[in-house]
XYZ file of C-alpha atoms in Angstrom:
761
model
C 19.105 -34.869 -119.604
C 21.799 -32.454 -118.422
C 25.422 -33.292 -118.926
C 28.544 -31.814 -117.116
C 31.472 -31.053 -119.483
C 34.214 -28.955 -117.690
C 34.905 -27.416 -114.428
C 37.663 -25.032 -113.502
C 38.828 -24.429 -109.881
C 40.973 -21.532 -108.465
C 41.835 -20.857 -104.830
C 39.722 -23.857 -103.353
C 41.528 -25.882 -100.435
C 44.903 -27.292 -101.924
C 44.258 -25.444 -105.385
C 46.249 -22.234 -105.012
C 44.898 -18.703 -106.117
C 47.244 -18.518 -108.820
C 46.932 -22.153 -109.856
C 43.803 -22.520 -112.239
C 42.908 -26.238 -112.837
C 40.567 -27.348 -115.478
C 38.872 -30.782 -115.177
C 37.043 -32.244 -118.236
C 34.407 -34.903 -117.787
C 33.986 -37.652 -120.194
C 30.942 -39.722 -121.157
C 29.599 -42.029 -120.135
C 31.877 -42.420 -117.063
C 34.612 -40.258 -115.539
C 36.871 -41.946 -112.792
C 38.882 -39.628 -110.408
C 41.934 -41.425 -109.172
C 44.829 -40.303 -106.945
C 46.466 -40.614 -103.632
C 45.215 -39.185 -100.373
C 45.213 -35.487 -100.130
C 45.479 -34.816 -103.867
C 42.020 -33.238 -104.001
C 39.423 -35.872 -105.080
C 36.917 -34.885 -102.357
C 37.616 -31.197 -103.217
C 36.257 -31.988 -106.807
C 33.013 -33.386 -105.284
C 32.808 -30.505 -102.910
C 33.223 -27.983 -105.803
C 30.586 -29.747 -107.893
C 28.190 -29.725 -104.975
C 28.899 -25.988 -104.252
C 28.502 -24.795 -107.834
C 25.137 -26.722 -108.316
C 23.529 -26.091 -104.872
C 25.592 -23.292 -103.234
C 26.034 -25.348 -100.066
C 29.322 -25.403 -98.363
C 30.902 -28.757 -97.424
C 30.369 -29.828 -93.814
C 32.895 -28.954 -91.185
C 34.350 -26.215 -93.129
C 33.949 -23.578 -90.573
C 31.011 -21.932 -92.516
C 33.118 -22.024 -95.710
C 36.336 -20.489 -94.134
C 38.204 -23.666 -94.721
C 36.858 -24.404 -97.916
C 38.758 -21.567 -99.609
C 42.680 -21.711 -99.779
C 44.232 -20.626 -96.395
C 45.759 -16.899 -96.684
C 48.552 -18.021 -94.410
C 49.875 -20.547 -96.983
C 49.556 -18.059 -99.777
C 51.283 -15.326 -97.566
C 48.391 -12.861 -98.415
C 45.761 -11.176 -96.291
C 43.058 -12.116 -98.625
C 42.462 -14.807 -101.012
C 39.937 -15.003 -103.960
C 38.451 -18.235 -105.058
C 36.403 -19.172 -108.096
C 34.406 -22.304 -109.369
C 33.222 -22.414 -112.870
C 31.160 -25.136 -114.318
C 30.263 -25.695 -118.072
C 27.352 -28.225 -118.776
C 24.265 -28.803 -120.937
C 20.950 -28.305 -119.511
C 17.900 -30.413 -119.856
C 17.068 -28.705 -123.266
C 20.735 -29.395 -124.514
C 21.712 -25.719 -124.366
C 25.208 -24.800 -123.202
C 25.294 -23.008 -119.855
C 28.320 -21.631 -117.752
C 27.907 -20.894 -114.057
C 30.409 -19.030 -112.079
C 30.575 -18.618 -108.357
C 33.276 -16.368 -106.526
C 34.539 -16.280 -102.841
C 36.799 -14.146 -100.951
C 38.505 -14.901 -97.532
C 40.043 -12.183 -95.420
C 42.445 -13.030 -92.766
C 42.048 -10.898 -89.603
C 43.835 -11.043 -86.227
C 41.648 -13.815 -84.771
C 39.488 -15.210 -87.404
C 38.823 -15.617 -91.209
C 35.994 -13.713 -92.795
C 34.361 -15.219 -95.817
C 32.378 -13.119 -98.424
C 30.391 -14.338 -101.322
C 31.085 -12.345 -104.483
C 28.637 -11.890 -107.349
C 27.977 -15.048 -109.282
C 26.933 -15.133 -112.873
C 24.940 -17.628 -115.229
C 25.735 -17.507 -118.962
C 23.293 -19.555 -121.318
C 23.901 -19.954 -124.948
C 21.138 -20.304 -127.509
C 21.127 -22.558 -130.541
C 22.234 -19.683 -132.835
C 25.018 -18.565 -130.387
C 23.096 -15.687 -128.751
C 24.097 -15.308 -125.079
C 21.964 -14.625 -122.071
C 23.650 -13.636 -118.841
C 22.168 -13.384 -115.353
C 23.863 -12.494 -111.994
C 22.985 -12.962 -108.410
C 21.802 -9.256 -108.201
C 18.695 -10.225 -110.385
C 18.255 -14.034 -109.984
C 18.594 -16.788 -107.650
C 21.349 -19.061 -108.928
C 20.325 -21.908 -106.724
C 16.696 -22.084 -108.052
C 18.090 -21.570 -111.686
C 20.400 -24.487 -111.446
C 17.770 -26.758 -110.242
C 15.844 -25.873 -113.450
C 18.814 -26.137 -115.629
C 19.965 -29.560 -114.241
C 16.441 -30.928 -113.937
C 17.330 -32.567 -110.544
C 16.115 -31.416 -107.067
C 18.657 -29.991 -104.497
C 18.028 -32.807 -102.083
C 19.127 -35.395 -104.720
C 22.193 -33.228 -105.525
C 23.157 -32.818 -101.943
C 22.431 -36.381 -100.669
C 22.801 -38.811 -103.820
C 24.882 -37.342 -106.601
C 27.339 -35.116 -104.744
C 27.128 -36.706 -101.385
C 30.073 -35.774 -99.180
C 32.122 -38.774 -97.881
C 31.359 -37.554 -94.150
C 27.574 -37.745 -94.718
C 27.572 -40.869 -96.926
C 26.333 -43.074 -94.126
C 22.942 -41.231 -93.800
C 20.877 -44.394 -94.835
C 22.104 -45.877 -91.636
C 20.819 -42.793 -89.564
C 17.864 -42.736 -87.241
C 14.367 -43.230 -88.461
C 13.316 -39.695 -88.150
C 16.404 -38.188 -89.979
C 16.220 -41.035 -92.508
C 12.445 -40.341 -93.291
C 13.225 -36.640 -93.507
C 15.977 -37.250 -96.081
C 13.832 -39.590 -98.145
C 10.978 -36.950 -98.023
C 13.388 -34.293 -99.139
C 14.708 -36.597 -102.103
C 11.173 -37.712 -103.328
C 9.732 -34.313 -102.567
C 6.979 -36.008 -100.287
C 6.772 -32.920 -98.126
C 4.601 -31.122 -100.753
C 2.305 -34.103 -100.850
C 2.177 -34.398 -97.129
C 1.312 -30.738 -96.857
C -1.171 -31.071 -99.640
C -2.775 -34.103 -97.888
C -2.861 -32.195 -94.537
C -4.412 -29.226 -96.411
C -6.949 -31.693 -98.097
C -7.867 -33.043 -94.687
C -8.112 -29.484 -93.252
C -10.364 -28.481 -96.109
C -12.423 -31.717 -95.791
C -12.958 -31.117 -92.080
C -13.921 -27.573 -92.871
C -16.252 -28.636 -95.743
C -17.811 -31.304 -93.374
C -18.557 -28.717 -90.798
C -19.959 -26.470 -93.315
C -22.099 -29.366 -94.628
C -23.340 -30.012 -91.062
C -24.229 -26.298 -90.803
C -25.835 -26.284 -94.188
C -27.676 -29.567 -93.321
C -29.075 -28.022 -90.040
C -29.982 -24.980 -92.082
C -31.641 -27.116 -94.827
C -33.483 -29.078 -91.985
C -34.876 -25.780 -90.481
C -35.759 -24.584 -93.937
C -37.671 -27.730 -94.609
C -39.453 -27.342 -91.387
C -40.146 -23.723 -92.212
C -41.364 -24.823 -95.797
C -43.650 -27.457 -94.287
C -44.948 -24.941 -91.701
C -45.324 -22.326 -94.701
C -47.446 -24.869 -96.593
C -49.653 -25.493 -93.630
C -50.030 -21.794 -93.215
C -50.788 -21.609 -96.847
C -53.454 -24.174 -96.745
C -54.935 -22.556 -93.491
C -54.881 -19.303 -95.461
C -56.626 -20.733 -98.397
C -59.353 -22.312 -96.187
C -59.618 -19.021 -94.072
C -59.892 -16.914 -97.573
C -62.510 -19.463 -98.687
C -64.446 -19.106 -95.402
C -63.953 -15.318 -95.542
C -65.317 -15.113 -98.966
C -68.405 -17.182 -97.808
C -68.774 -14.806 -94.816
C -68.576 -11.942 -97.201
C -71.257 -13.330 -99.325
C -73.435 -13.995 -96.350
C -72.745 -10.487 -94.962
C -73.586 -8.858 -98.400
C -76.961 -10.941 -98.338
C -77.674 -9.815 -94.874
C -76.813 -6.188 -95.758
C -79.184 -6.302 -98.611
C -81.871 -7.642 -96.384
C -81.155 -5.171 -93.576
C -80.835 -2.233 -95.858
C -84.501 -1.204 -95.868
C -84.776 -1.834 -92.215
C -81.639 0.523 -91.483
C -83.198 3.066 -93.695
C -86.481 2.974 -91.752
C -84.419 3.149 -88.530
C -82.479 6.104 -89.840
C -85.686 7.950 -90.583
C -87.114 7.071 -87.172
C -83.934 8.206 -85.533
C -83.985 11.526 -87.562
C -87.526 12.130 -86.435
C -86.627 11.365 -82.667
C -83.540 13.645 -82.962
C -85.956 16.408 -84.389
C -88.395 15.871 -81.601
C -85.779 15.852 -78.981
C -84.239 19.045 -80.280
C -87.800 20.595 -80.321
C -88.346 19.444 -76.663
C -84.948 20.768 -75.656
C -85.702 24.173 -77.311
C -89.031 24.127 -75.525
C -87.433 23.401 -72.218
C -84.805 25.968 -72.651
C -87.385 28.541 -73.587
C -89.380 27.792 -70.507
C -86.266 28.029 -68.342
C -85.365 31.307 -69.910
C -88.700 32.715 -69.316
C -88.643 31.530 -65.734
C -85.167 32.992 -65.383
C -86.174 36.377 -66.827
C -89.274 36.439 -64.677
C -87.055 35.734 -61.645
C -84.492 38.201 -62.552
C -87.344 40.633 -63.122
C -88.646 39.950 -59.625
C -85.340 40.251 -58.133
C -84.449 43.475 -59.864
C -87.794 44.910 -58.761
C -87.063 43.800 -55.222
C -83.461 45.274 -55.230
C -84.690 48.407 -56.871
C -87.601 48.728 -54.544
C -85.430 48.289 -51.432
C -82.429 50.476 -52.526
C -83.557 52.772 -55.230
C -80.773 54.776 -56.827
C -81.126 58.495 -56.100
C -79.242 60.507 -58.469
C -79.097 61.719 -61.916
C -78.398 59.661 -65.115
C -74.812 60.888 -65.094
C -74.215 59.671 -61.604
C -75.652 56.312 -62.482
C -73.386 56.106 -65.593
C -70.461 57.114 -63.376
C -71.341 54.463 -60.885
C -71.772 51.788 -63.795
C -68.348 52.927 -65.012
C -66.893 52.580 -61.526
C -68.450 49.211 -61.285
C -66.958 48.230 -64.791
C -63.506 49.453 -63.582
C -64.064 47.399 -60.373
C -65.018 44.240 -62.536
C -62.082 44.713 -64.880
C -59.574 44.887 -61.817
C -61.358 41.779 -60.475
C -60.747 40.156 -63.800
C -57.108 41.161 -63.928
C -56.641 39.938 -60.395
C -58.253 36.693 -61.468
C -56.182 36.384 -64.496
C -52.999 37.210 -62.297
C -54.004 34.420 -59.797
C -54.721 31.962 -62.781
C -51.176 32.873 -64.112
C -49.528 32.373 -60.586
C -51.540 29.016 -60.348
C -50.249 27.895 -63.673
C -46.605 29.055 -62.515
C -47.095 27.113 -59.333
C -48.374 24.132 -61.292
C -45.078 24.255 -63.573
C -42.931 24.736 -60.423
C -44.717 21.756 -58.930
C -43.947 19.694 -62.069
C -40.295 20.801 -61.970
C -40.055 20.096 -58.202
C -41.541 16.645 -58.927
C -38.844 16.118 -61.668
C -36.124 17.480 -59.091
C -37.628 14.937 -56.513
C -37.274 12.125 -59.010
C -33.759 12.978 -59.917
C -32.863 13.569 -56.208
C -34.427 10.025 -55.445
C -32.461 8.632 -58.262
C -29.186 10.288 -56.955
C -30.047 8.908 -53.607
C -30.233 5.447 -54.700
C -26.943 5.912 -56.591
C -25.413 7.309 -53.332
C -26.831 4.327 -51.460
C -25.427 1.842 -54.015
C -22.074 3.694 -53.866
C -22.189 3.665 -50.166
C -22.728 -0.142 -50.211
C -19.885 -0.528 -52.847
C -17.692 1.543 -50.497
C -18.548 -0.477 -47.572
C -17.635 -3.659 -49.520
C -14.251 -2.329 -50.743
C -13.491 -1.275 -47.204
C -14.154 -4.757 -46.054
C -12.300 -6.266 -48.953
C -9.512 -3.815 -48.080
C -9.554 -4.883 -44.567
C -9.321 -8.602 -45.274
C -6.532 -8.110 -47.847
C -4.632 -6.105 -45.226
C -5.182 -8.884 -42.473
C -4.186 -11.485 -45.092
C -1.063 -9.617 -46.099
C -0.239 -9.040 -42.333
C -0.387 -12.731 -41.683
C 1.369 -13.677 -44.879
C 4.274 -11.282 -44.256
C 4.445 -12.043 -40.570
C 4.080 -8.302 -39.452
C 2.538 -9.469 -35.992
C -0.152 -7.698 -33.953
C -0.836 -4.275 -35.367
C -3.149 -3.102 -32.640
C -6.682 -3.643 -34.075
C -9.455 -6.208 -33.661
C -9.942 -8.908 -36.314
C -13.698 -8.354 -36.686
C -14.065 -4.702 -36.388
C -13.479 -2.358 -39.567
C -10.162 -0.541 -39.763
C -9.953 3.222 -39.134
C -7.992 5.539 -41.495
C -5.143 5.792 -38.969
C -4.895 2.182 -38.582
C -4.789 1.674 -42.454
C -2.027 4.346 -42.715
C -0.120 2.522 -39.973
C -0.267 -0.766 -41.846
C 0.592 1.148 -45.210
C 3.520 2.708 -43.345
C 4.685 -0.690 -42.052
C 4.297 -2.305 -45.546
C 6.253 0.574 -47.248
C 8.901 0.235 -44.756
C 8.994 -3.512 -45.181
C 9.143 -2.959 -49.070
C 11.939 -0.468 -48.736
C 13.954 -2.982 -46.544
C 13.293 -5.794 -49.092
C 14.362 -3.248 -51.826
C 17.566 -2.453 -50.023
C 18.240 -6.102 -49.371
C 17.482 -6.863 -53.035
C 19.871 -4.020 -54.044
C 22.602 -5.455 -51.725
C 22.298 -9.019 -53.126
C 22.149 -7.511 -56.739
C 25.403 -5.576 -55.912
C 27.056 -8.559 -54.301
C 26.196 -10.890 -57.331
C 27.286 -8.197 -59.831
C 30.611 -7.960 -57.788
C 31.042 -11.821 -57.917
C 30.098 -11.723 -61.693
C 32.604 -8.964 -62.445
C 35.232 -10.758 -60.446
C 34.434 -14.021 -62.370
C 34.457 -12.121 -65.658
C 37.739 -10.525 -64.910
C 39.076 -14.037 -63.839
C 37.926 -15.508 -67.126
C 39.458 -12.499 -69.157
C 42.733 -12.933 -67.287
C 42.587 -16.802 -68.070
C 41.851 -16.026 -71.638
C 44.649 -13.635 -71.809
C 47.092 -16.070 -70.296
C 45.752 -18.768 -72.670
C 46.365 -16.385 -75.616
C 49.808 -15.649 -74.327
C 50.546 -19.379 -73.921
C 49.253 -20.023 -77.430
C 51.438 -17.019 -78.799
C 54.397 -18.484 -76.790
C 53.584 -22.005 -78.289
C 53.530 -20.383 -81.925
C 56.762 -18.530 -81.246
C 58.396 -21.682 -79.895
C 57.188 -23.431 -83.085
C 58.619 -20.559 -85.173
C 61.900 -21.003 -83.078
C 61.822 -24.661 -83.787
C 61.535 -24.071 -87.445
C 64.465 -21.710 -87.198
C 66.515 -24.092 -85.121
C 65.961 -26.793 -87.753
C 67.214 -24.560 -90.427
C 70.180 -23.590 -88.174
C 70.629 -27.391 -87.549
C 70.863 -28.097 -91.179
C 73.445 -25.224 -91.659
C 75.409 -26.582 -88.679
C 75.405 -30.046 -90.312
C 76.776 -28.522 -93.388
C 79.344 -26.832 -91.417
C 80.306 -29.850 -89.638
C 80.870 -31.650 -92.674
C 83.054 -28.747 -93.958
C 84.949 -28.958 -90.574
C 85.445 -32.794 -91.095
C 86.979 -31.997 -94.310
C 89.224 -29.448 -92.558
C 90.165 -31.964 -89.886
C 91.312 -34.377 -92.594
C 93.346 -31.388 -94.134
C 94.823 -30.829 -90.592
C 95.843 -34.459 -90.374
C 97.602 -34.179 -93.801
C 99.323 -30.813 -92.746
C 100.543 -32.540 -89.498
C 101.772 -35.438 -91.559
C 103.496 -32.903 -93.821
C 104.980 -31.145 -90.833
C 106.339 -34.364 -89.390
C 107.745 -35.138 -92.757
C 109.181 -31.564 -93.033
C 110.708 -31.963 -89.603
C 112.365 -35.284 -90.664
C 113.381 -33.797 -93.785
C 114.750 -30.858 -91.833
C 116.857 -33.000 -89.620
C 118.092 -34.774 -92.741
C 118.828 -31.544 -94.356
C 120.623 -30.056 -91.201
C 123.078 -32.659 -91.609
C 123.243 -32.565 -95.346
C 122.411 -28.824 -96.086
C 123.256 -25.137 -95.325
C 121.980 -23.965 -92.005
C 121.012 -20.470 -93.030
C 119.011 -21.741 -95.828
C 117.355 -24.255 -93.681
C 116.575 -21.551 -91.119
C 115.012 -19.394 -93.605
C 113.025 -22.370 -94.889
C 112.223 -23.233 -91.167
C 110.906 -19.770 -90.453
C 108.724 -19.982 -93.517
C 107.601 -23.291 -92.273
C 107.009 -21.978 -88.716
C 104.891 -19.105 -90.187
C 102.785 -21.687 -92.044
C 102.532 -23.688 -88.813
C 101.434 -20.702 -86.875
C 98.907 -20.035 -89.604
C 97.817 -23.713 -89.327
C 97.573 -23.430 -85.548
C 95.461 -20.289 -85.952
C 93.146 -22.280 -88.247
C 93.103 -25.137 -85.827
C 92.046 -22.738 -82.949
C 89.368 -21.367 -85.182
C 88.313 -24.946 -85.926
C 88.303 -25.785 -82.279
C 86.064 -22.757 -81.481
C 83.696 -23.957 -84.271
C 83.759 -27.431 -82.811
C 82.572 -26.137 -79.344
C 80.099 -24.044 -81.084
C 78.886 -27.083 -83.056
C 78.779 -29.088 -79.748
C 76.662 -26.414 -78.294
C 74.376 -26.524 -81.275
C 74.057 -30.260 -81.110
C 73.093 -29.932 -77.382
C 70.466 -27.482 -78.485
C 69.392 -29.703 -81.220
C 68.980 -32.399 -78.732
C 66.990 -30.165 -76.516
C 64.736 -29.276 -79.680
C 64.321 -32.928 -80.216
C 63.048 -33.322 -76.708
C 60.744 -30.381 -77.187
C 59.371 -31.808 -80.442
C 58.840 -35.141 -78.784
C 57.107 -33.403 -75.917
C 54.904 -31.404 -78.538
C 54.174 -34.752 -80.349
C 53.115 -36.239 -77.147
C 50.853 -33.251 -76.395
C 49.476 -33.431 -79.818
C 48.726 -37.152 -79.599
C 47.000 -36.234 -76.310
C 45.106 -33.489 -77.962
C 44.136 -35.736 -80.796
C 42.843 -38.302 -78.290
C 40.709 -35.761 -76.609
C 39.478 -34.564 -79.833
C 38.560 -38.055 -80.892
C 36.964 -38.864 -77.582
C 35.012 -35.506 -77.543
C 34.458 -35.177 -81.394
C 30.695 -35.768 -81.162
C 30.331 -33.435 -78.417
C 32.273 -30.720 -80.242
C 30.368 -31.306 -83.533
C 27.165 -30.974 -81.632
C 28.177 -27.781 -79.875
C 30.257 -26.082 -82.585
C 28.622 -27.446 -85.568
C 32.131 -28.367 -86.812
C 35.527 -29.601 -85.762
C 38.051 -26.763 -86.217
C 41.647 -27.512 -86.898
C 43.024 -24.938 -84.558
C 41.619 -22.502 -81.973
C 39.435 -25.165 -80.390
C 40.004 -23.663 -76.907
C 38.967 -20.383 -77.907
C 35.907 -21.456 -79.539
C 34.862 -23.624 -76.572
C 35.527 -20.793 -74.309
C 33.447 -18.440 -76.538
C 30.770 -21.137 -76.698
C 30.628 -21.464 -72.883
C 30.490 -17.592 -72.426
C 27.781 -17.353 -74.909
C 25.937 -20.409 -73.197
C 26.495 -18.823 -69.895
C 25.014 -15.460 -71.237
C 22.011 -17.350 -72.706
C 21.588 -19.155 -69.459
C 21.578 -15.818 -67.651
C 19.217 -14.105 -70.140
C 16.980 -17.256 -69.798
C 17.042 -17.260 -66.023
C 16.251 -13.576 -66.028
C 13.350 -14.001 -68.476
C 12.247 -16.974 -66.405
C 12.240 -14.937 -63.337
C 10.453 -12.166 -65.103
C 7.895 -14.610 -66.398
C 7.584 -16.070 -63.066
C 6.954 -12.701 -61.482
C 4.392 -11.834 -64.298
C 2.791 -15.144 -63.769
C 2.448 -14.640 -60.042
C 1.145 -11.122 -60.666
C -1.402 -12.592 -63.001
C -2.350 -15.202 -60.549
C -2.829 -12.476 -57.985
C -4.747 -10.305 -60.465
C -6.769 -13.353 -61.459
C -7.589 -14.143 -57.841
C -8.432 -10.589 -57.041
C -10.691 -10.330 -60.121
C -12.234 -13.747 -59.250
C -13.000 -12.414 -55.815
C -14.316 -9.231 -57.363
C -16.445 -11.221 -59.722
C -17.911 -13.436 -56.949
C -18.674 -10.325 -54.909
C -20.245 -8.674 -57.962
C -22.251 -11.799 -58.659
C -23.409 -11.942 -55.009
C -24.296 -7.999 -55.220
C -26.016 -8.728 -58.419
C -28.207 -11.376 -56.940
C -28.862 -9.207 -53.888
C -29.931 -6.445 -56.264
C -32.033 -8.551 -58.386
C -33.709 -9.778 -55.148
C -34.334 -6.159 -54.011
C -35.827 -5.234 -57.345
C -37.957 -8.200 -57.421
C -39.023 -7.610 -53.856
C -39.988 -3.962 -54.707
C -41.640 -4.239 -58.137
C -42.512 -8.044 -58.191
C -40.886 -8.784 -61.432
C -37.562 -8.239 -63.275
C -39.215 -5.807 -65.760
C -38.233 -2.838 -64.021
C -39.143 -0.169 -66.719
C -42.568 -1.576 -67.439
C -43.277 -1.838 -63.640
C -42.234 1.800 -63.173
C -44.319 3.145 -66.066
C -47.216 1.011 -64.984
C -46.989 2.543 -61.507
C -46.639 6.141 -62.758
C -49.818 5.616 -64.840
C -51.658 4.229 -61.733
C -50.589 7.106 -59.686
C -51.862 9.403 -62.455
C -55.204 7.659 -62.692
C -55.649 7.629 -58.987
C -54.660 11.403 -58.888
C -57.235 12.150 -61.648
C -59.869 10.119 -59.656
C -58.965 11.882 -56.387
C -59.323 15.297 -58.446
C -62.643 14.090 -59.724
C -63.885 13.178 -56.236
C -62.777 16.691 -54.793
C -64.505 18.427 -57.807
C -67.540 16.260 -57.393
C -67.629 17.181 -53.570
C -67.392 20.897 -54.346
C -69.849 20.617 -57.288
C -72.398 18.487 -55.275
C -72.205 21.069 -52.408
C -72.877 24.036 -54.828
C -75.626 21.885 -56.369
C -77.337 21.291 -53.031
C -77.003 24.977 -52.154
C -78.733 25.847 -55.543
C -81.501 23.229 -55.038
C -82.150 24.499 -51.489
C -83.099 27.867 -52.839
C -86.673 28.855 -53.491
C -87.990 27.831 -56.767
C -84.984 25.560 -57.709
C -84.024 24.377 -61.243
C -81.647 21.794 -62.497
C -78.019 22.887 -61.789
C -76.849 21.376 -65.373
C -79.505 22.227 -67.865
C -81.289 25.001 -65.712
C -84.504 23.094 -66.326
C -87.254 23.902 -63.640
C -88.718 20.857 -61.756
C -92.345 19.904 -62.412
C -92.828 18.930 -58.855
C -91.151 20.145 -55.610
C -90.398 16.660 -54.293
C -88.182 16.130 -57.324
C -85.650 18.723 -55.998
C -85.793 17.059 -52.540
C -85.134 13.570 -53.978
C -82.172 14.906 -55.957
C -80.788 16.651 -52.855
C -81.149 13.368 -51.011
C -79.379 11.567 -53.678
C -76.561 14.086 -53.933
C -76.233 13.913 -50.098
C -76.044 10.075 -50.197
C -73.333 10.287 -52.689
C -71.534 13.073 -50.643
C -71.478 10.629 -47.740
C -69.431 8.149 -49.735
C -67.070 10.799 -51.218
C -65.050 11.271 -47.974
C -64.245 7.670 -47.582
C -63.474 7.299 -51.239
C -61.197 10.381 -51.252
C -59.323 9.017 -48.221
C -58.942 5.629 -49.765
C -57.532 7.255 -52.946
C -55.272 9.449 -50.980
C -53.943 6.435 -49.110
C -53.482 4.565 -52.211
C -51.636 7.531 -53.922
C -49.420 7.795 -50.823
C -48.571 3.951 -51.049
C -48.110 4.131 -54.700
C -45.901 7.140 -54.371
C -43.791 5.435 -51.718
C -43.381 2.477 -54.029
C -42.480 4.678 -56.871
C -39.870 6.501 -54.625
C -38.460 3.186 -53.771
C -38.283 2.152 -57.314
C -36.693 5.505 -58.386
C -34.110 4.897 -55.638
C -33.578 1.389 -57.172
C -33.098 2.969 -60.750
C -29.246 3.078 -60.367
C -29.238 -0.342 -58.903
C -31.179 -1.563 -61.914
C -28.726 0.045 -64.231
C -25.818 -1.507 -62.338
C -27.716 -4.808 -62.524
C -27.985 -4.510 -66.302
C -24.311 -3.791 -66.549
C -23.268 -6.496 -64.397
C -25.618 -9.003 -66.034
C -24.140 -8.067 -69.528
C -20.598 -8.337 -68.127
C -21.314 -11.763 -66.457
C -22.758 -12.951 -69.696
C -19.662 -11.869 -71.666
C -17.409 -13.558 -69.045
C -19.470 -16.693 -69.137
C -19.069 -16.668 -73.022
C -15.478 -16.076 -72.801
C -15.060 -18.833 -70.301
C -16.945 -21.252 -72.707
C -14.902 -20.282 -75.692
């Protein structure tokens, strides 16, 4: 247990800066006795300050806790409190705290100086700490073994705060919580509740995960059982397949042998047919050559024939080069066609984008027109010369914007005028307040000078009383002198009768001189009496002024007692002097805070109105976007029949490619069939594909009739394919035009989903 032994006080309240007082505390009890104002409460305040670092209540933030520099006749006063005690371990500890108060023109400035803690070990070793490297308040709590709340509210409770057990429930609970350190346990309970809720939520999440894992485990077990049964069936099937393969192996070997023999027979038959066809062809070529030679026999030498053959070869090489050039041009045209198709697709896509941008532009124009009409009605601009239903032209929009700008400039000028007027009024009121404060300060200075004059007059009055006492003694002396003069005159008369006249005259002249001196002294005394009468009159006036001051002070005390709670609430303490200045400063500060809060409130209101306008605008835009999204989705669904745009587009392209291939096949078959028919109509026809001769003549006619029947169906099929290709290409063009719309739909859908998630959160 800690024990307080000694405390020294210097420069605290009534203890002067040069008057160091040491108080020794005895065990088990120390009583502090004395009349009012001797410093009993100051001792408790010093104990509280040295142990906790807290200033006493209503001490002007510590300014009145230190000895007043005015009483000390100094500009600054230093104070010090030193406490010697034994800590909970029985070790000697000395704590020192120092303060300094500086008197300025209008206020006191308190400054906390460096404090020290000295701790002595059992062998006399000393450990010293300062406020630069340690927190003395925390160290004191550890040394004393008592919390700060118990020191403040129980052990060293100030007499002005001693009625806290009778305060309101909330404040009382807060004090008891601080004393018994219940706040930590309350925070711990809140933290435990919070952790419990978090753990409960996590347990619920884990429980759902466990349930899903149990379901997955059950399904996995079922799948495992199905897998095992399937593997058993698969092994059985494999065994049966192996058995069947063993049974079919000789049959398959026989079939392979038969197939090889059939292939060999087919190859031999093909070779025989080709040989017969070649023989027939060579015979025909021979006949044709004989006929051509017989009809136009070349007449010339062998050199001419070789030259003719060379010319023919050159001609054939030119034809081949021309054919290659044409084929190259055809490939270039094909590439150009493909690039043109890509350009067409890109242009169609850009056309779709432009159409969608045109629609958005029209929507923005309609939205702008509605906003301008609503703004016109709201601001009361009257009829601007355009129809309500027709879209606005650029000139009309510029006219409306010009009117709005004029209205805005007029409003700005009106606002500036109002602002200037209010600033003028505010400056006038501020000047009035400053002049009032200056007059008040002058009155207070005049009052202080009057107080000083009263003090001087009291000193002068004491001097005058002393002088009056002296004059009373002089008056008694004057009476004695007059008596002596009368006696001298009587004696003179007696002496005139009995003594010499010359001697008497000389004696009389001396007496007259004395009398003149006494008269002069009497005149001086009369003047002093007049002065004293004037001073007594002044003293009476001073008494009246003091009485008036006392009456006013009583009125001030009554006002202070009546408004004590209000002043304590507003100022935090009840100052002994300068209440009016502090109240005026507080009123000015509150007015400034009110003005700042009004400005911030106006700013927040304007921000709120702008945010509401922005919210309304974005809500309207969101509704328009949703409506446009629905329209675009309906368009896409109406064109491709589903929401899967990319799959529909790819499927349509593959269909068009298949139809184009089929069309090309039909066109090629039409050309080939005509060629085949021309070849079959020639004498001694052969098969156009394998050049095999027909056994009978009617076989060629049957093939011709069959090809002609197929040719009859080709044009209709070709027309049908062309029509289908045109429809599919139109549909593809529409879908390519809707590609930007689809991208916008995707972006809008993603944005709407994010907005919905944000609204849910």
